[in-house]
Amino acid sequence: MTTEISYEDQFERAISPAQAATLERYIKIFSVNGTAKRKEEYRKGERIHLIYYRDPDEPVEAILAENKLFPTIEIRERHRVGNYVRVDDSEYVDGVLLFKGISVFDRKGNEIYSSPIDAVTNLHNYEETHKYFYDDHNKKLYVFWYGTNGQFSFMMSYNPNHKAYLNEFKQDFRLEDLPGLPGFNWPEMEYYHHAEPVVPG
């Protein structure tokens, strides 16, 4: 079992050890056999946040007890679903669960789904749920937003072909706008029509 250390900035983007040394805030990553196991975030030399990737046989209580020095502990659980990775996320502040969420990543590591989950009811907050679409070069082209019951609400486009359709009055695209957009085939994008399913079928 080989443990490697690498670094990220506060937005979880890879940086060099030399860059980390110059930053007020950075993340130190401990990877086992090439896969991140824990990420320790530092601010001005003080540990402020732990991201811990939990294996199914590790009790949450033990993780929290062993890492009490961190005021905030985020526990992530990875699940492979077909060609995708679903990550269930739980955040504890001083040992109290305050946030839950789900993210889904495609085979290239692009996040295609994110949704906060109510920590008490376990229900999705659909108004804060997003799905993301990327081009063949991993550039994010579209962000989809949903309403309270998970129905499609609107889409934000970063596609240069659609700039001419946006102005000071129109910043996003509603359902009635989608059929006329060049290079955009809404009927074939069933995964994005609704906040469910979480993982493409």
PDB file of C-alpha atoms in Angstrom:
ATOM      1  CA  MET A   1       0.000   0.000   0.000  1.00  0.00           C
ATOM      2  CA  THR A   2       1.716   3.186  -1.224  1.00  0.00           C
ATOM      3  CA  THR A   3       0.792   6.582   0.224  1.00  0.00           C
ATOM      4  CA  GLU A   4       1.526   9.647  -1.878  1.00  0.00           C
ATOM      5  CA  ILE A   5       1.222  13.307  -0.927  1.00  0.00           C
ATOM      6  CA  SER A   6       0.122  16.024  -3.330  1.00  0.00           C
ATOM      7  CA  TYR A   7      -1.452  19.472  -3.072  1.00  0.00           C
ATOM      8  CA  GLU A   8      -4.468  21.461  -4.251  1.00  0.00           C
ATOM      9  CA  ASP A   9      -5.625  25.032  -3.870  1.00  0.00           C
ATOM     10  CA  GLN A  10      -8.771  25.790  -1.840  1.00  0.00           C
ATOM     11  CA  PHE A  11     -10.921  25.015  -4.926  1.00  0.00           C
ATOM     12  CA  GLU A  12      -9.438  21.486  -5.188  1.00  0.00           C
ATOM     13  CA  ARG A  13      -7.335  22.288  -8.261  1.00  0.00           C
ATOM     14  CA  ALA A  14      -3.933  20.595  -8.444  1.00  0.00           C
ATOM     15  CA  ILE A  15      -0.906  22.734  -7.542  1.00  0.00           C
ATOM     16  CA  SER A  16       2.765  22.035  -6.867  1.00  0.00           C
ATOM     17  CA  PRO A  17       4.300  21.800  -3.359  1.00  0.00           C
ATOM     18  CA  ALA A  18       6.128  25.078  -4.109  1.00  0.00           C
ATOM     19  CA  GLN A  19       2.839  26.823  -4.948  1.00  0.00           C
ATOM     20  CA  ALA A  20       1.212  25.447  -1.772  1.00  0.00           C
ATOM     21  CA  ALA A  21       4.046  26.934   0.291  1.00  0.00           C
ATOM     22  CA  THR A  22       3.173  30.424  -0.987  1.00  0.00           C
ATOM     23  CA  LEU A  23      -0.571  30.212  -0.337  1.00  0.00           C
ATOM     24  CA  GLU A  24      -2.394  31.264   2.802  1.00  0.00           C
ATOM     25  CA  ARG A  25      -4.898  28.469   2.131  1.00  0.00           C
ATOM     26  CA  TYR A  26      -4.167  25.092   0.538  1.00  0.00           C
ATOM     27  CA  ILE A  27      -5.120  21.395   0.681  1.00  0.00           C
ATOM     28  CA  LYS A  28      -2.722  18.530   1.409  1.00  0.00           C
ATOM     29  CA  ILE A  29      -3.857  15.241  -0.163  1.00  0.00           C
ATOM     30  CA  PHE A  30      -2.987  11.765   1.074  1.00  0.00           C
ATOM     31  CA  SER A  31      -3.575   9.202  -1.695  1.00  0.00           C
ATOM     32  CA  VAL A  32      -3.367   5.428  -1.329  1.00  0.00           C
ATOM     33  CA  ASN A  33      -2.443   3.531  -4.506  1.00  0.00           C
ATOM     34  CA  GLY A  34      -3.300   6.594  -6.610  1.00  0.00           C
ATOM     35  CA  THR A  35      -6.713   7.315  -5.064  1.00  0.00           C
ATOM     36  CA  ALA A  36      -7.331  10.187  -2.612  1.00  0.00           C
ATOM     37  CA  LYS A  37      -8.077   8.958   0.907  1.00  0.00           C
ATOM     38  CA  ARG A  38      -7.991  12.214   2.870  1.00  0.00           C
ATOM     39  CA  LYS A  39      -7.592  15.913   2.122  1.00  0.00           C
ATOM     40  CA  GLU A  40      -6.503  18.290   4.867  1.00  0.00           C
ATOM     41  CA  GLU A  41      -7.202  21.967   4.295  1.00  0.00           C
ATOM     42  CA  TYR A  42      -4.929  24.515   5.963  1.00  0.00           C
ATOM     43  CA  ARG A  43      -5.332  28.266   6.464  1.00  0.00           C
ATOM     44  CA  LYS A  44      -2.352  30.204   7.794  1.00  0.00           C
ATOM     45  CA  GLY A  45      -0.833  26.898   8.902  1.00  0.00           C
ATOM     46  CA  GLU A  46      -3.909  25.836  10.875  1.00  0.00           C
ATOM     47  CA  ARG A  47      -5.967  22.746   9.989  1.00  0.00           C
ATOM     48  CA  ILE A  48      -9.532  23.902   9.272  1.00  0.00           C
ATOM     49  CA  HIS A  49     -11.235  21.234   7.160  1.00  0.00           C
ATOM     50  CA  LEU A  50     -10.874  17.511   6.540  1.00  0.00           C
ATOM     51  CA  ILE A  51     -12.287  15.681   3.526  1.00  0.00           C
ATOM     52  CA  TYR A  52     -12.247  11.952   4.240  1.00  0.00           C
ATOM     53  CA  TYR A  53     -13.108   9.260   1.667  1.00  0.00           C
ATOM     54  CA  ARG A  54     -14.895   6.559   3.631  1.00  0.00           C
ATOM     55  CA  ASP A  55     -14.792   2.856   2.791  1.00  0.00           C
ATOM     56  CA  PRO A  56     -18.033   0.884   3.433  1.00  0.00           C
ATOM     57  CA  ASP A  57     -16.547  -0.906   6.471  1.00  0.00           C
ATOM     58  CA  GLU A  58     -15.411   2.296   8.246  1.00  0.00           C
ATOM     59  CA  PRO A  59     -17.821   3.559  10.942  1.00  0.00           C
ATOM     60  CA  VAL A  60     -18.620   7.278  10.645  1.00  0.00           C
ATOM     61  CA  GLU A  61     -18.364   7.639  14.433  1.00  0.00           C
ATOM     62  CA  ALA A  62     -14.776   6.323  14.377  1.00  0.00           C
ATOM     63  CA  ILE A  63     -13.794   8.783  11.611  1.00  0.00           C
ATOM     64  CA  LEU A  64     -15.237  11.696  13.585  1.00  0.00           C
ATOM     65  CA  ALA A  65     -13.597  10.547  16.841  1.00  0.00           C
ATOM     66  CA  GLU A  66     -10.166  10.083  15.240  1.00  0.00           C
ATOM     67  CA  ASN A  67     -10.194  13.533  13.632  1.00  0.00           C
ATOM     68  CA  LYS A  68     -11.538  15.766  16.411  1.00  0.00           C
ATOM     69  CA  LEU A  69      -8.826  18.360  15.784  1.00  0.00           C
ATOM     70  CA  PHE A  70     -10.627  19.419  12.603  1.00  0.00           C
ATOM     71  CA  PRO A  71     -13.567  21.783  13.270  1.00  0.00           C
ATOM     72  CA  THR A  72     -15.191  20.706   9.972  1.00  0.00           C
ATOM     73  CA  ILE A  73     -15.122  17.121   8.698  1.00  0.00           C
ATOM     74  CA  GLU A  74     -16.551  16.217   5.312  1.00  0.00           C
ATOM     75  CA  ILE A  75     -17.064  12.508   4.683  1.00  0.00           C
ATOM     76  CA  ARG A  76     -17.378  11.389   1.073  1.00  0.00           C
ATOM     77  CA  GLU A  77     -18.419   7.936  -0.118  1.00  0.00           C
ATOM     78  CA  ARG A  78     -17.698   6.861  -3.703  1.00  0.00           C
ATOM     79  CA  HIS A  79     -19.996   4.434  -5.552  1.00  0.00           C
ATOM     80  CA  ARG A  80     -19.332   3.227  -9.093  1.00  0.00           C
ATOM     81  CA  VAL A  81     -22.557   3.078 -11.127  1.00  0.00           C
ATOM     82  CA  GLY A  82     -21.877   1.842 -14.656  1.00  0.00           C
ATOM     83  CA  ASN A  83     -19.514   4.374 -16.264  1.00  0.00           C
ATOM     84  CA  TYR A  84     -20.161   6.971 -13.561  1.00  0.00           C
ATOM     85  CA  VAL A  85     -19.029   7.675 -10.004  1.00  0.00           C
ATOM     86  CA  ARG A  86     -21.618   8.875  -7.497  1.00  0.00           C
ATOM     87  CA  VAL A  87     -20.253  10.628  -4.409  1.00  0.00           C
ATOM     88  CA  ASP A  88     -22.406  10.951  -1.290  1.00  0.00           C
ATOM     89  CA  ASP A  89     -21.223  13.813   0.875  1.00  0.00           C
ATOM     90  CA  SER A  90     -21.877  14.526   4.593  1.00  0.00           C
ATOM     91  CA  GLU A  91     -20.418  17.506   6.433  1.00  0.00           C
ATOM     92  CA  TYR A  92     -20.035  17.673  10.215  1.00  0.00           C
ATOM     93  CA  VAL A  93     -19.184  20.783  12.216  1.00  0.00           C
ATOM     94  CA  ASP A  94     -17.993  20.017  15.742  1.00  0.00           C
ATOM     95  CA  GLY A  95     -19.433  16.511  15.332  1.00  0.00           C
ATOM     96  CA  VAL A  96     -22.920  17.664  14.240  1.00  0.00           C
ATOM     97  CA  LEU A  97     -24.242  16.748  10.773  1.00  0.00           C
ATOM     98  CA  LEU A  98     -25.119  20.017   9.008  1.00  0.00           C
ATOM     99  CA  PHE A  99     -25.029  19.227   5.282  1.00  0.00           C
ATOM    100  CA  LYS A 100     -25.553  16.340   2.885  1.00  0.00           C
ATOM    101  CA  GLY A 101     -25.206  16.246  -0.868  1.00  0.00           C
ATOM    102  CA  ILE A 102     -24.761  14.074  -3.939  1.00  0.00           C
ATOM    103  CA  SER A 103     -22.456  14.582  -6.916  1.00  0.00           C
ATOM    104  CA  VAL A 104     -22.057  12.430 -10.027  1.00  0.00           C
ATOM    105  CA  PHE A 105     -18.927  12.373 -12.211  1.00  0.00           C
ATOM    106  CA  ASP A 106     -18.520  10.995 -15.720  1.00  0.00           C
ATOM    107  CA  ARG A 107     -15.592   8.814 -16.837  1.00  0.00           C
ATOM    108  CA  LYS A 108     -13.510  11.936 -17.610  1.00  0.00           C
ATOM    109  CA  GLY A 109     -13.964  13.280 -14.079  1.00  0.00           C
ATOM    110  CA  ASN A 110     -16.472  15.987 -15.059  1.00  0.00           C
ATOM    111  CA  GLU A 111     -19.191  16.697 -12.496  1.00  0.00           C
ATOM    112  CA  ILE A 112     -22.515  16.186 -14.289  1.00  0.00           C
ATOM    113  CA  TYR A 113     -24.869  16.360 -11.288  1.00  0.00           C
ATOM    114  CA  SER A 114     -24.948  18.092  -7.912  1.00  0.00           C
ATOM    115  CA  SER A 115     -27.736  18.287  -5.353  1.00  0.00           C
ATOM    116  CA  PRO A 116     -27.944  19.242  -1.686  1.00  0.00           C
ATOM    117  CA  ILE A 117     -29.919  16.842   0.524  1.00  0.00           C
ATOM    118  CA  ASP A 118     -31.830  17.962   3.613  1.00  0.00           C
ATOM    119  CA  ALA A 119     -29.872  16.551   6.576  1.00  0.00           C
ATOM    120  CA  VAL A 120     -33.084  15.828   8.508  1.00  0.00           C
ATOM    121  CA  THR A 121     -35.612  14.668   5.878  1.00  0.00           C
ATOM    122  CA  ASN A 122     -33.095  13.181   3.378  1.00  0.00           C
ATOM    123  CA  LEU A 123     -34.992  14.911   0.537  1.00  0.00           C
ATOM    124  CA  HIS A 124     -33.336  16.635  -2.433  1.00  0.00           C
ATOM    125  CA  ASN A 125     -33.470  20.417  -2.650  1.00  0.00           C
ATOM    126  CA  TYR A 126     -34.425  20.461  -6.330  1.00  0.00           C
ATOM    127  CA  GLU A 127     -34.201  24.247  -6.635  1.00  0.00           C
ATOM    128  CA  GLU A 128     -30.472  23.941  -5.852  1.00  0.00           C
ATOM    129  CA  THR A 129     -29.977  20.811  -7.990  1.00  0.00           C
ATOM    130  CA  HIS A 130     -27.904  21.233 -11.154  1.00  0.00           C
ATOM    131  CA  LYS A 131     -26.980  19.048 -14.092  1.00  0.00           C
ATOM    132  CA  TYR A 132     -24.024  19.908 -16.317  1.00  0.00           C
ATOM    133  CA  PHE A 133     -23.261  19.102 -19.956  1.00  0.00           C
ATOM    134  CA  TYR A 134     -19.732  19.147 -21.461  1.00  0.00           C
ATOM    135  CA  ASP A 135     -18.388  19.102 -24.994  1.00  0.00           C
ATOM    136  CA  ASP A 136     -15.841  16.559 -26.266  1.00  0.00           C
ATOM    137  CA  HIS A 137     -12.990  18.730 -24.887  1.00  0.00           C
ATOM    138  CA  ASN A 138     -14.418  18.727 -21.311  1.00  0.00           C
ATOM    139  CA  LYS A 139     -15.592  22.332 -21.602  1.00  0.00           C
ATOM    140  CA  LYS A 140     -18.797  22.978 -19.658  1.00  0.00           C
ATOM    141  CA  LEU A 141     -21.419  24.058 -22.218  1.00  0.00           C
ATOM    142  CA  TYR A 142     -24.724  23.991 -20.311  1.00  0.00           C
ATOM    143  CA  VAL A 143     -26.013  24.189 -16.727  1.00  0.00           C
ATOM    144  CA  PHE A 144     -29.569  23.010 -16.079  1.00  0.00           C
ATOM    145  CA  TRP A 145     -31.736  24.284 -13.184  1.00  0.00           C
ATOM    146  CA  TYR A 146     -34.906  22.731 -11.787  1.00  0.00           C
ATOM    147  CA  GLY A 147     -38.045  23.717  -9.865  1.00  0.00           C
ATOM    148  CA  THR A 148     -39.373  22.579  -6.487  1.00  0.00           C
ATOM    149  CA  ASN A 149     -40.748  19.298  -7.830  1.00  0.00           C
ATOM    150  CA  GLY A 150     -37.702  18.537  -9.980  1.00  0.00           C
ATOM    151  CA  GLN A 151     -39.139  19.745 -13.306  1.00  0.00           C
ATOM    152  CA  PHE A 152     -36.891  21.606 -15.761  1.00  0.00           C
ATOM    153  CA  SER A 153     -36.830  25.345 -15.034  1.00  0.00           C
ATOM    154  CA  PHE A 154     -34.161  26.915 -17.243  1.00  0.00           C
ATOM    155  CA  MET A 155     -30.747  26.405 -18.838  1.00  0.00           C
ATOM    156  CA  MET A 156     -27.661  28.597 -18.835  1.00  0.00           C
ATOM    157  CA  SER A 157     -25.538  28.230 -21.954  1.00  0.00           C
ATOM    158  CA  TYR A 158     -21.797  28.822 -22.264  1.00  0.00           C
ATOM    159  CA  ASN A 159     -21.924  27.765 -25.907  1.00  0.00           C
ATOM    160  CA  PRO A 160     -20.532  30.609 -28.088  1.00  0.00           C
ATOM    161  CA  ASN A 161     -23.192  29.770 -30.702  1.00  0.00           C
ATOM    162  CA  HIS A 162     -25.874  30.966 -28.287  1.00  0.00           C
ATOM    163  CA  LYS A 163     -24.419  34.349 -27.296  1.00  0.00           C
ATOM    164  CA  ALA A 164     -26.479  36.145 -29.928  1.00  0.00           C
ATOM    165  CA  TYR A 165     -29.643  34.906 -28.202  1.00  0.00           C
ATOM    166  CA  LEU A 166     -28.747  36.498 -24.849  1.00  0.00           C
ATOM    167  CA  ASN A 167     -29.053  40.170 -23.938  1.00  0.00           C
ATOM    168  CA  GLU A 168     -29.644  42.410 -20.909  1.00  0.00           C
ATOM    169  CA  PHE A 169     -33.217  41.101 -20.642  1.00  0.00           C
ATOM    170  CA  LYS A 170     -32.516  37.456 -21.393  1.00  0.00           C
ATOM    171  CA  GLN A 171     -29.801  35.670 -19.400  1.00  0.00           C
ATOM    172  CA  ASP A 172     -30.998  32.077 -19.698  1.00  0.00           C
ATOM    173  CA  PHE A 173     -33.128  29.774 -21.817  1.00  0.00           C
ATOM    174  CA  ARG A 174     -36.606  28.518 -20.885  1.00  0.00           C
ATOM    175  CA  LEU A 175     -38.274  25.402 -22.268  1.00  0.00           C
ATOM    176  CA  GLU A 176     -39.932  27.302 -25.133  1.00  0.00           C
ATOM    177  CA  ASP A 177     -36.506  28.643 -26.255  1.00  0.00           C
ATOM    178  CA  LEU A 178     -34.775  25.285 -26.593  1.00  0.00           C
ATOM    179  CA  PRO A 179     -36.191  23.993 -29.918  1.00  0.00           C
ATOM    180  CA  GLY A 180     -34.739  26.978 -31.823  1.00  0.00           C
ATOM    181  CA  LEU A 181     -31.196  26.873 -30.475  1.00  0.00           C
ATOM    182  CA  PRO A 182     -28.561  25.965 -33.106  1.00  0.00           C
ATOM    183  CA  GLY A 183     -26.629  22.763 -32.436  1.00  0.00           C
ATOM    184  CA  PHE A 184     -28.869  21.862 -29.503  1.00  0.00           C
ATOM    185  CA  ASN A 185     -31.026  18.722 -29.605  1.00  0.00           C
ATOM    186  CA  TRP A 186     -33.309  18.857 -26.548  1.00  0.00           C
ATOM    187  CA  PRO A 187     -35.371  15.723 -27.381  1.00  0.00           C
ATOM    188  CA  GLU A 188     -32.180  13.596 -27.288  1.00  0.00           C
ATOM    189  CA  MET A 189     -31.055  15.015 -23.912  1.00  0.00           C
ATOM    190  CA  GLU A 190     -33.532  13.091 -21.761  1.00  0.00           C
ATOM    191  CA  TYR A 191     -31.248  12.948 -18.718  1.00  0.00           C
ATOM    192  CA  TYR A 192     -31.515  16.748 -18.409  1.00  0.00           C
ATOM    193  CA  HIS A 193     -35.311  17.002 -18.743  1.00  0.00           C
ATOM    194  CA  HIS A 194     -35.858  16.452 -15.015  1.00  0.00           C
ATOM    195  CA  ALA A 195     -33.743  16.476 -11.836  1.00  0.00           C
ATOM    196  CA  GLU A 196     -34.227  12.701 -11.632  1.00  0.00           C
ATOM    197  CA  PRO A 197     -32.568  10.332 -12.376  1.00  0.00           C
ATOM    198  CA  VAL A 198     -29.392  11.162 -10.473  1.00  0.00           C
ATOM    199  CA  VAL A 199     -27.196   8.909 -12.644  1.00  0.00           C
ATOM    200  CA  PRO A 200     -27.814   8.596 -16.410  1.00  0.00           C
ATOM    201  CA  GLY A 201     -29.533   5.343 -17.364  1.00  0.00           C
TER     202      GLY A 201
END
